[in-house]
Short mmCIF file of C-alpha atoms in Angstrom, two decimals:
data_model
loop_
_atom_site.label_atom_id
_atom_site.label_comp_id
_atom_site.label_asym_id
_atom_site.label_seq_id
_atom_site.Cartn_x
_atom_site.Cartn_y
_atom_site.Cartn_z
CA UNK A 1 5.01 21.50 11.20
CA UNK A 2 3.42 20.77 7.60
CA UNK A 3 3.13 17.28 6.60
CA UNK A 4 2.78 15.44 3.18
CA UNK A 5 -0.99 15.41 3.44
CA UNK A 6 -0.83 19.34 4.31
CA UNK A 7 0.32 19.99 0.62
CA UNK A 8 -1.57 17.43 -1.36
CA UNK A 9 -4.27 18.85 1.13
CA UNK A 10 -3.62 22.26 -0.51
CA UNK A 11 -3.13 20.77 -4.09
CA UNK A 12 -6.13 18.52 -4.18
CA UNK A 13 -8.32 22.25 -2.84
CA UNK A 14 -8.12 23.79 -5.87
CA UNK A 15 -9.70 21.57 -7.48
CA UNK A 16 -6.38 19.66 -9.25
CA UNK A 17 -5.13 22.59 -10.92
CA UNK A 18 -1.98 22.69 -13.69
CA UNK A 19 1.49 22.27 -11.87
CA UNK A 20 0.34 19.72 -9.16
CA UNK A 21 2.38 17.59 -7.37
CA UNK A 22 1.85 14.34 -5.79
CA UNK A 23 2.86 12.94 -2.51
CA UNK A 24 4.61 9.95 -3.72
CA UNK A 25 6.03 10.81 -7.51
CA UNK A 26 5.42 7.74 -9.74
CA UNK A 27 6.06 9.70 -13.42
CA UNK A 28 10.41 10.18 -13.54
CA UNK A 29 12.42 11.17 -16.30
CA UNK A 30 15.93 10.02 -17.41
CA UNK A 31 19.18 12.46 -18.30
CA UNK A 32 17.61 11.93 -21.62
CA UNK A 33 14.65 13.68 -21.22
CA UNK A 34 12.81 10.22 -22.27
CA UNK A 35 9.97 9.12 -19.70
CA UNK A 36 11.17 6.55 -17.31
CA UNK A 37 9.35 4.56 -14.70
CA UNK A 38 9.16 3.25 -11.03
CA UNK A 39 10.49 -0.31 -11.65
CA UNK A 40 13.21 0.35 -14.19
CA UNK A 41 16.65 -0.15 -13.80
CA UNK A 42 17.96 0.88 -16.81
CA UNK A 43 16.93 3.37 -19.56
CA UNK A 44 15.43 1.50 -22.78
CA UNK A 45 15.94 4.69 -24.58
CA UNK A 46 19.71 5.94 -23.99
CA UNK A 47 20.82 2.90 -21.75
CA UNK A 48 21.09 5.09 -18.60
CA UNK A 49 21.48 3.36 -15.08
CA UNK A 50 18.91 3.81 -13.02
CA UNK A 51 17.66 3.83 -9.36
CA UNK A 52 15.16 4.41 -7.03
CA UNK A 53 15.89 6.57 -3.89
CA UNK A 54 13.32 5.71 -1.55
CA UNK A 55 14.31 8.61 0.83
CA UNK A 56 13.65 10.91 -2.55
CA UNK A 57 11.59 8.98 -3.90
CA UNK A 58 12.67 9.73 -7.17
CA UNK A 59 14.29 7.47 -9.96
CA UNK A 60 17.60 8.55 -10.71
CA UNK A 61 19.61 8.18 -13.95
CA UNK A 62 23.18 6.91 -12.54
CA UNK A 63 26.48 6.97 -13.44
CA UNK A 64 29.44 5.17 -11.97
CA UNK A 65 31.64 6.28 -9.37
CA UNK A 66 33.92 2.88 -8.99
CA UNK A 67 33.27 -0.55 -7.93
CA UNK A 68 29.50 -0.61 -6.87
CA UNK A 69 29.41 2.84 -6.23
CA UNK A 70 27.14 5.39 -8.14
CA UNK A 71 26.29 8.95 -8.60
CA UNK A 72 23.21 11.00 -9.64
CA UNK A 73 24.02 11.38 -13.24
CA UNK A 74 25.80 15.16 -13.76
CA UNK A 75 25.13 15.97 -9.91
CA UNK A 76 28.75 16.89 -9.76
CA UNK A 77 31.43 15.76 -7.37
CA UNK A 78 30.05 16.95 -4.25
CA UNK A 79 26.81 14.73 -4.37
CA UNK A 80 26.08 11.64 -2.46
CA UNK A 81 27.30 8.04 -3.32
CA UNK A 82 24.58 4.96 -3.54
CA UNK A 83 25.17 1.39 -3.57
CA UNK A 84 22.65 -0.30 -5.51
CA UNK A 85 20.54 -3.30 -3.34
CA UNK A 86 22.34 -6.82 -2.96
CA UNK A 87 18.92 -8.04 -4.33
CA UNK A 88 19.97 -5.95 -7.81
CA UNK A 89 21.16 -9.20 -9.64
CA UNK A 90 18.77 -11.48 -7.55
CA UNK A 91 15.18 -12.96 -8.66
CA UNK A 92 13.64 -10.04 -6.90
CA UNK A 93 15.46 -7.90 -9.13
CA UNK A 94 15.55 -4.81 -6.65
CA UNK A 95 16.31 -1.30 -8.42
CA UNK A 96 16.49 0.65 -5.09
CA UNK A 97 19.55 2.45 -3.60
CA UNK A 98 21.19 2.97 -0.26
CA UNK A 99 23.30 5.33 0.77
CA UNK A 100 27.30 4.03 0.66
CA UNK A 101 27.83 4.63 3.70
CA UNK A 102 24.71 3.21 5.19
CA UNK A 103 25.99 0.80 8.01
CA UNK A 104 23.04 -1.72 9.66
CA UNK A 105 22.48 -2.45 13.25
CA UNK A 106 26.00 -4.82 13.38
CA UNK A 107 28.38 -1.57 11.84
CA UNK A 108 28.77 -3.86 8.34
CA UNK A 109 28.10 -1.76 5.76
CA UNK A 110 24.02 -2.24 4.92
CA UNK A 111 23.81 -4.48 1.76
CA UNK A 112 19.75 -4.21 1.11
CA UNK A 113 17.72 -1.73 0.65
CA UNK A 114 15.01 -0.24 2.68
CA UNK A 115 12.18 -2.23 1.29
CA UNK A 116 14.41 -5.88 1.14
CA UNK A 117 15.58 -5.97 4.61
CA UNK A 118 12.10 -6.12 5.66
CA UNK A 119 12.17 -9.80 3.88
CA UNK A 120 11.91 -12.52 6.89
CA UNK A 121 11.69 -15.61 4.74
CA UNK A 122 12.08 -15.23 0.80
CA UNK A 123 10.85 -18.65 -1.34
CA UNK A 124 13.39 -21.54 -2.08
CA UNK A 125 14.58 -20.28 -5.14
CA UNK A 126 15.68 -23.85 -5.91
CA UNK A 127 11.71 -25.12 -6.68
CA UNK A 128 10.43 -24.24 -10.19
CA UNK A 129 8.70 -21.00 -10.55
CA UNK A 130 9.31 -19.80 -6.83
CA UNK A 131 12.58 -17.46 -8.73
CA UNK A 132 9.69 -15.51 -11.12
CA UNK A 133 6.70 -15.82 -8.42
CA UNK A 134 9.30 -14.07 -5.76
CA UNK A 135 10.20 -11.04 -8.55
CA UNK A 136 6.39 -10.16 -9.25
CA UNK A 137 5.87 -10.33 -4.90
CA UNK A 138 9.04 -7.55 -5.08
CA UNK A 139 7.73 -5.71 -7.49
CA UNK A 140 4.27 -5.23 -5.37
CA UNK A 141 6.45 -4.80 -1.81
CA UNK A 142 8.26 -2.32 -3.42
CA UNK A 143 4.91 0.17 -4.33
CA UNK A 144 3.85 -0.68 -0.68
CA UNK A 145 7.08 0.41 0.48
CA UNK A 146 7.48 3.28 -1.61
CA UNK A 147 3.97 4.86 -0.61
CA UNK A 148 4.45 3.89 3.42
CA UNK A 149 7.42 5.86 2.91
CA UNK A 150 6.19 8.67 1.03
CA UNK A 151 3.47 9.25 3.81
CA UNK A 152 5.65 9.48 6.65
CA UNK A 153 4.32 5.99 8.29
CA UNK A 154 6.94 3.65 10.27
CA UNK A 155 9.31 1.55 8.06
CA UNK A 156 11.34 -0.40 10.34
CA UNK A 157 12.54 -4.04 9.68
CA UNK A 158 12.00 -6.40 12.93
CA UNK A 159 15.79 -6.76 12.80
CA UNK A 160 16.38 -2.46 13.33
CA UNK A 161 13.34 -2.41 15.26
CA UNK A 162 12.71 -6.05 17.28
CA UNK A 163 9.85 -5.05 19.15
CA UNK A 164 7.32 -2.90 16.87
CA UNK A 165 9.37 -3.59 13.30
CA UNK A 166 7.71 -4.83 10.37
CA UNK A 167 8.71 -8.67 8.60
CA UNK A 168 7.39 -10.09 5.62
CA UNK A 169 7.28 -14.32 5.21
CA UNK A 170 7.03 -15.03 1.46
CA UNK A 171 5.82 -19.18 1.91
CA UNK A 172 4.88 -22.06 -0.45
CA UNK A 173 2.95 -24.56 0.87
CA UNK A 174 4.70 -27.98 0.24
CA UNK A 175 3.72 -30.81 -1.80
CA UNK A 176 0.67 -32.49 -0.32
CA UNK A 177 1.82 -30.00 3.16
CA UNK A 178 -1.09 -27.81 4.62
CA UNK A 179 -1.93 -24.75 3.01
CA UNK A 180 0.09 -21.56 3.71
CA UNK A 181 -1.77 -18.98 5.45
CA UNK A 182 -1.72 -15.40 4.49
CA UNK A 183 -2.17 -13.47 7.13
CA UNK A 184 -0.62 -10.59 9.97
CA UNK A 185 1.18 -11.53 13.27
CA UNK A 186 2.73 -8.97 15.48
CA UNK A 187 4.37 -7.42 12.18
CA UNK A 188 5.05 -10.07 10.72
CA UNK A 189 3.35 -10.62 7.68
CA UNK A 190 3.21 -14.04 5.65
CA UNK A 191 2.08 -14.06 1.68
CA UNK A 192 1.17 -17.30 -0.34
CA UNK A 193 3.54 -17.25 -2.86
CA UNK A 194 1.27 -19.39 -5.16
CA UNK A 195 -0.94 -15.84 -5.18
CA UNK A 196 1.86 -14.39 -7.56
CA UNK A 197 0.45 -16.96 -10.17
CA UNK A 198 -2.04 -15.18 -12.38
CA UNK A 199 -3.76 -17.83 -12.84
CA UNK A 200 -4.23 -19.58 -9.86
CA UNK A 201 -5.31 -16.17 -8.33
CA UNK A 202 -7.89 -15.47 -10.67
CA UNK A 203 -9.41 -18.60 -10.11
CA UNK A 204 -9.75 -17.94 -6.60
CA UNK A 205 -11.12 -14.89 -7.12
CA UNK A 206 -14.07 -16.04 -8.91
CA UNK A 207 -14.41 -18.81 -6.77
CA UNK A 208 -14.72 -16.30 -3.85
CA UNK A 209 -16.98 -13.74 -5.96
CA UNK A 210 -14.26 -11.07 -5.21
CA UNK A 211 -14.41 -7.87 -7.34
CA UNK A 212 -11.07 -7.77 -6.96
CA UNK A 213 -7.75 -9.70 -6.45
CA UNK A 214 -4.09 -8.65 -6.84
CA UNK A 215 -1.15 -8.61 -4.85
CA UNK A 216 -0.84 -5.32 -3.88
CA UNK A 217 -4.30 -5.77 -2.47
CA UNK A 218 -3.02 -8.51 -0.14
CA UNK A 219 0.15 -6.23 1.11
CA UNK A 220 -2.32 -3.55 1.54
CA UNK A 221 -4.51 -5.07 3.24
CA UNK A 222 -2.15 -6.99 5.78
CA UNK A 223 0.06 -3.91 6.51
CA UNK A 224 -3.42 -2.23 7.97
CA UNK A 225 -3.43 -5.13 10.71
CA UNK A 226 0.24 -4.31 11.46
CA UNK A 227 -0.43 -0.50 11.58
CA UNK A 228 -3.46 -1.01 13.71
CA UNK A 229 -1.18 -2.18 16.27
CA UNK A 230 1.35 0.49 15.50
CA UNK A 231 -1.48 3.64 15.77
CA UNK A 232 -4.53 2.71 16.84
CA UNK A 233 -4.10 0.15 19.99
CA UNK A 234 -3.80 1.50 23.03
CA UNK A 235 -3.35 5.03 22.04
CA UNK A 236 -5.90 8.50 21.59
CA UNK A 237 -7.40 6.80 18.61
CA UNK A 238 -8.71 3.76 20.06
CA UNK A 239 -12.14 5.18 20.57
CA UNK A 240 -12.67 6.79 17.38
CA UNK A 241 -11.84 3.79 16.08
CA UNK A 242 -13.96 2.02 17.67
CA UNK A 243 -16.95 4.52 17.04
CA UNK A 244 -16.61 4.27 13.41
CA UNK A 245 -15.61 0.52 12.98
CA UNK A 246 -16.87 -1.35 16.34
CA UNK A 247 -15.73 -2.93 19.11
CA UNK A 248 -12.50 -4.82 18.40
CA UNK A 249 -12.65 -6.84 21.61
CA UNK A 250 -15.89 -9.02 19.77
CA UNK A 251 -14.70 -12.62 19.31
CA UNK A 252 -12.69 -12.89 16.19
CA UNK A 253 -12.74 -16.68 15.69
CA UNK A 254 -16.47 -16.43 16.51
CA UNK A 255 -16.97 -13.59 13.73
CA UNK A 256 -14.94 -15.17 10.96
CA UNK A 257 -16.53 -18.32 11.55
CA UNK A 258 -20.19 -16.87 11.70
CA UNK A 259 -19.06 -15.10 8.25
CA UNK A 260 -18.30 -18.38 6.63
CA UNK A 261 -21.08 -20.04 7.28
CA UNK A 262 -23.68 -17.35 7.14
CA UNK A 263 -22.07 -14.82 4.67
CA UNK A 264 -22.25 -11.30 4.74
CA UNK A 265 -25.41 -9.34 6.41
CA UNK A 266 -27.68 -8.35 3.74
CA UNK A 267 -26.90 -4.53 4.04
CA UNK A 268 -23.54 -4.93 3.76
CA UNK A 269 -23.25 -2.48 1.30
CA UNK A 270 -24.56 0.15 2.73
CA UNK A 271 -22.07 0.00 5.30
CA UNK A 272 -18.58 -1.68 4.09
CA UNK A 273 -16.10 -1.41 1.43
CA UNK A 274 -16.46 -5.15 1.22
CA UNK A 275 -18.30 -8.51 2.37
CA UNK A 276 -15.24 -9.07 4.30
CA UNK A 277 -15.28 -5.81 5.86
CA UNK A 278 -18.37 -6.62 7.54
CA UNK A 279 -17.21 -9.92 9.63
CA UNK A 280 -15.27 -8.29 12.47
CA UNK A 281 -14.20 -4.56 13.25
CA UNK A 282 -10.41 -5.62 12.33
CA UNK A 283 -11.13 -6.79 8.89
CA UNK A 284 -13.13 -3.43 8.80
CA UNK A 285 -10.14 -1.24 9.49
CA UNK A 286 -7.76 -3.65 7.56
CA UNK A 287 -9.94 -3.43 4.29
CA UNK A 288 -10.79 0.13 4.24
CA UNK A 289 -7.20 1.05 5.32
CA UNK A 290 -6.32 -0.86 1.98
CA UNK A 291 -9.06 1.22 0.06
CA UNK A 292 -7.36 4.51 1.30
CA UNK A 293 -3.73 3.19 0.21
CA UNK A 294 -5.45 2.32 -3.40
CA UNK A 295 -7.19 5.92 -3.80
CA UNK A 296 -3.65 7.19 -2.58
CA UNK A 297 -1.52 5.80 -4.84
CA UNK A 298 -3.69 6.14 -7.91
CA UNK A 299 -4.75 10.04 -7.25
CA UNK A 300 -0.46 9.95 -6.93
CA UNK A 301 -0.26 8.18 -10.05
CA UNK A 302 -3.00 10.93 -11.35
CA UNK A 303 -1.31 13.96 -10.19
CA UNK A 304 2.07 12.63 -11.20
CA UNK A 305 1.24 12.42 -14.96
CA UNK A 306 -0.90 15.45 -15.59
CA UNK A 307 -4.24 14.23 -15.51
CA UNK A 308 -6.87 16.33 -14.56
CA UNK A 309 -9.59 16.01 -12.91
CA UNK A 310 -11.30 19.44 -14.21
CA UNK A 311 -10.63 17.80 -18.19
CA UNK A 312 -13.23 14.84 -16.90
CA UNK A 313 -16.91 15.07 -18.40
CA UNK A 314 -18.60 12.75 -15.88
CA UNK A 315 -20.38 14.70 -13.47
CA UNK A 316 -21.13 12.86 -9.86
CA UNK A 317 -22.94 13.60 -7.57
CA UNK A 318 -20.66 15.23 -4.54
CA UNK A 319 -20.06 14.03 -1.36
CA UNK A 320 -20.39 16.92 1.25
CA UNK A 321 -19.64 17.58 4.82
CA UNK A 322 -22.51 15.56 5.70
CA UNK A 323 -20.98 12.26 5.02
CA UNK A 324 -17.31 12.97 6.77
CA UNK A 325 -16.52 11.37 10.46
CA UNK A 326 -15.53 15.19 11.41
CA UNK A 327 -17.76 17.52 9.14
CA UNK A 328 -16.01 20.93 11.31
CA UNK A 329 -11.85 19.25 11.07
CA UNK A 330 -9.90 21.80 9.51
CA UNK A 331 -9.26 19.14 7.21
CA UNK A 332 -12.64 18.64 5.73
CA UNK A 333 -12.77 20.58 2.83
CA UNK A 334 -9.69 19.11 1.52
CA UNK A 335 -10.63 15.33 2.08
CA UNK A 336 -14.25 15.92 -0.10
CA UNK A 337 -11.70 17.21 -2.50
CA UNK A 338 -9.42 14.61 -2.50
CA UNK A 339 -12.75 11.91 -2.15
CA UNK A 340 -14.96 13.82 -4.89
CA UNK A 341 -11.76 13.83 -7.07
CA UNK A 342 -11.26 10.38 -6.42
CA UNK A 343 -14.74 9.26 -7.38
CA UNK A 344 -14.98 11.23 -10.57
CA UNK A 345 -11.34 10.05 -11.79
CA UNK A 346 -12.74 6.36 -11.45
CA UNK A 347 -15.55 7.07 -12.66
CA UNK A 348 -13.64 7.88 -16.38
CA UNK A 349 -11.13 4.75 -15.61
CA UNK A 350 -13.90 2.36 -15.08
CA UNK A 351 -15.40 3.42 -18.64
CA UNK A 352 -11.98 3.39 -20.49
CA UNK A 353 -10.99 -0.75 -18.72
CA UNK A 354 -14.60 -1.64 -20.48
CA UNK A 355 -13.66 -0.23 -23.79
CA UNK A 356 -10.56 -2.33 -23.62
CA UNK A 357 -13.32 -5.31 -22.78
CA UNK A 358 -11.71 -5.54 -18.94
CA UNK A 359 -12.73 -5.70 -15.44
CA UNK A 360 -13.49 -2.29 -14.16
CA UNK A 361 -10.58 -0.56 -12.81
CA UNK A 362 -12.30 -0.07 -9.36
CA UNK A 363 -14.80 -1.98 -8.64
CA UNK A 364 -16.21 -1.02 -5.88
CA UNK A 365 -19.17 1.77 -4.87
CA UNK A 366 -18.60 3.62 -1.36
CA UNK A 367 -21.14 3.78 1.20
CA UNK A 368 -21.70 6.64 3.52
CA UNK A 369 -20.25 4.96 6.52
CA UNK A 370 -17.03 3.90 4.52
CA UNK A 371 -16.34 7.68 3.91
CA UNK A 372 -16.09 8.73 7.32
CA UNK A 373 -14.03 5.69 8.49
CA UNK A 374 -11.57 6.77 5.34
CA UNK A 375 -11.40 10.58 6.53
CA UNK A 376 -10.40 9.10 10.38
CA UNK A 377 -8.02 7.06 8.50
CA UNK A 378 -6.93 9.77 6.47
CA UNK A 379 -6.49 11.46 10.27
CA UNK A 380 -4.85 9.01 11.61
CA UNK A 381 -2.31 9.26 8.56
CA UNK A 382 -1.86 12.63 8.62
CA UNK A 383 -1.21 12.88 12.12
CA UNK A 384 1.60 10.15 12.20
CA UNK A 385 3.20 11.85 9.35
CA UNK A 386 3.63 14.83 12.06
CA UNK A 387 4.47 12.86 14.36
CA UNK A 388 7.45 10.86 12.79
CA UNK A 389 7.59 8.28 15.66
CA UNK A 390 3.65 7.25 16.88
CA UNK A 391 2.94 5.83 20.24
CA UNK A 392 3.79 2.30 20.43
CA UNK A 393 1.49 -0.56 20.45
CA UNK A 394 2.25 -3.69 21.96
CA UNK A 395 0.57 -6.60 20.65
CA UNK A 396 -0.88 -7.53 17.30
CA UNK A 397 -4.29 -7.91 16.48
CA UNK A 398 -4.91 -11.80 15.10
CA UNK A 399 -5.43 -11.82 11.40
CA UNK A 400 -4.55 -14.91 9.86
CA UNK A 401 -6.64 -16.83 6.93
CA UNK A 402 -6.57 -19.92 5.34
CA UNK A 403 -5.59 -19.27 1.26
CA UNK A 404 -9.03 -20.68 0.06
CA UNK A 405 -11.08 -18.38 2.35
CA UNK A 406 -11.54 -14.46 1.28
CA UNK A 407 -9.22 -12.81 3.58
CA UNK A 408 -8.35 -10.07 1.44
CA UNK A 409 -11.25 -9.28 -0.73
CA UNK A 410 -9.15 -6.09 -1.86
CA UNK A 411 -5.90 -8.27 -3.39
#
């Protein structure tokens, strides 16, 4: 049975030809005709409702079918009803649907979307900037969401799914309280509000000489503890993993702790995505799984608008077989595609954020070794997505950080 990864596979093989398509759209257009975009909810151009359908994911322009209900604009009568999200008129200012009839776990008729009811714990909205901190976290969970989605991984709130489900704590440390700590917890996941503050988390980020720094990066990077549990532990990858990466059973308190007070090894970079990759074979996974979501999304964001990697003057030098974890998977050709394609693409990026006098837009250089752990990941991925339901996993992995230490060198 194909998956999404068999026809980006396919797309990204010759060579990103006219006509592509991308796994998870991110270009939409309104009844219109005028460009639209992931996060709107309303069309600046014509005044349009809009809405995201996650299980489409497509933006739709809307148009009302009675109290709360909506339509696909000119879809006809036969086409399905939506409710827009209860978070719609909320902080987090939610532009996803739901089905109408979508009932939850109780029979009540479902009033969040797919990507709010994994919310655990949402900021009191009653303390000064928590309301606008909480609406740029949404607007991060939501591309998280929406790519998960688009790739076929497991989306389950703890509440549909108790045992293996996915949570998300959004926490603000109190006045003069301890420090919040971001970090992963058998699914649940808890973010420092304070990182939504532009500010604050560009000062940390030069205070931890991290290339990089955004939200995103920190969902990214979390959800790859939670999907290590879901796919990797205690399942067929567990020694691949542990080829590539290293033995997860090394003392994690013992490696973090070495890592702050000794830093990085010296030839980290010849071996990890990041200084933090190289403390313990979990931050390993979690950062390069991050990586793999960023080169993802933006070869998405690529395909979705037209650009072309065959219009780009840089030439690189390719990676071949020689580099990949599998050199012989059927697989292969397609991933140096999709990795070549990647690394020319940034190449041009990087180059157009300095003539705009910013950071580069990646800002990172892969090693050898990080290229084979992002084709198992890419595996791992695409075999899920085939799957629909992986083997289970039973226990998280420990990743929890303080909010002054570099936990997430990729956010």
């Amino acid at each position: 049975m194909p998956t999404v990864f068999d026809s980006m596979a396919a797309r990204l093989r010759s060579a990103w030809k006219p006509h592509k398509q991308a796994t998870t759209p991110r270009a939409f257009r309104c009844q219109c005709g005028r460009p639209v975009f992931f996060r709107n909810s309303q069309c600046l151009n014509c005044g349009t409702a809009l809405g995201y359908d996650p299980a489409r994911s497509q933006v739709l322009p809307l148009e009302p079918l009675g109290e709360h209900l909506w339509r696909e604009f000119g879809a006809g009568e036969l086409a399905p009803a939506y409710r827009r999200c209860g978070n719609f008129e909320a902080a987090a200012a939610c532009n996803w649907l739901l089905p109408a009839e979508e009932k939850g776990p109780d029979g009540q008729f479902a009033p969040l979307c797919k990507a709010c009811r994994l919310n655990h714990t949402i900021p009191d909205l009653s303390v000064e900037e928590n309301a606008l901190w909480w609406g740029r976290i949404e607007v991060a969970k939501r591309r998280l969401v929406s790519q998960l989605i688009g790739l076929g991984l497991p989306v389950l709130s703890k509440v549909e799914d108790p045992e293996r489900g996915l949570a998300f704590d959004f926490l603000r440390a109190p006045e003069g309280g301890p420090p919040v700590m971001t970090g992963h917890d058998d699914g649940l996941i808890t973010i420092n509000v304070e990182e939504a503050d532009d500010a604050r988390r560009e000062k940390l980020r030069a205070q931890l000489h991290e290339p990089y720094r955004t939200l995103l990066g920190h969902f990214r990077h979390e959800v790859g503890h939670y999907y290590w549990d879901r796919l990797v532990k205690d399942t067929e990858w567990i020694n691949p993993v542990r080829e590539l990466f290293g033995d997860d059973r090394m003392d994690y308190a013992a490696a973090l702790k070495k890592n702050y007070e000794e830093g990085p090894p010296a030839d980290w970079k010849d071996r990890f995505v990041s200084t933090y990759a190289s403390c313990h074979p979990w931050e390993d996974w979690a950062e390069t799984w991050a990586h793999y979501l960023h080169m993802v999304d933006t070869v998405d964001t690529a395909l979705s608008f037209g650009i072309d990697a065959d219009d780009v003057e840089i030439e690189a030098v390719p990676w071949t077989r020689e580099a990949l974890w599998r050199p012989d998977d059927a697989d292969a050709e397609a991933f140096l595609g999709f990795i070549n394609a990647w690394t020319e693409l940034t190449a041009v990026l990087n180059e157009m954020a300095r003539s705009m006098g910013q950071a580069d837009f990646y800002p990172f250089v892969l090693p050898k070794p990080a290229v084979a752990k992002l084709q198992l990941i890419h595996a791992i991925v695409r075999g899920t997505g085939a799957q629909v339901e992986p083997p289970a996993a039973p226990k998280a992995a420990p990743s929890s950080t303080a909010e002054e230490e570099p936990a997430e060198p990729v956010a």
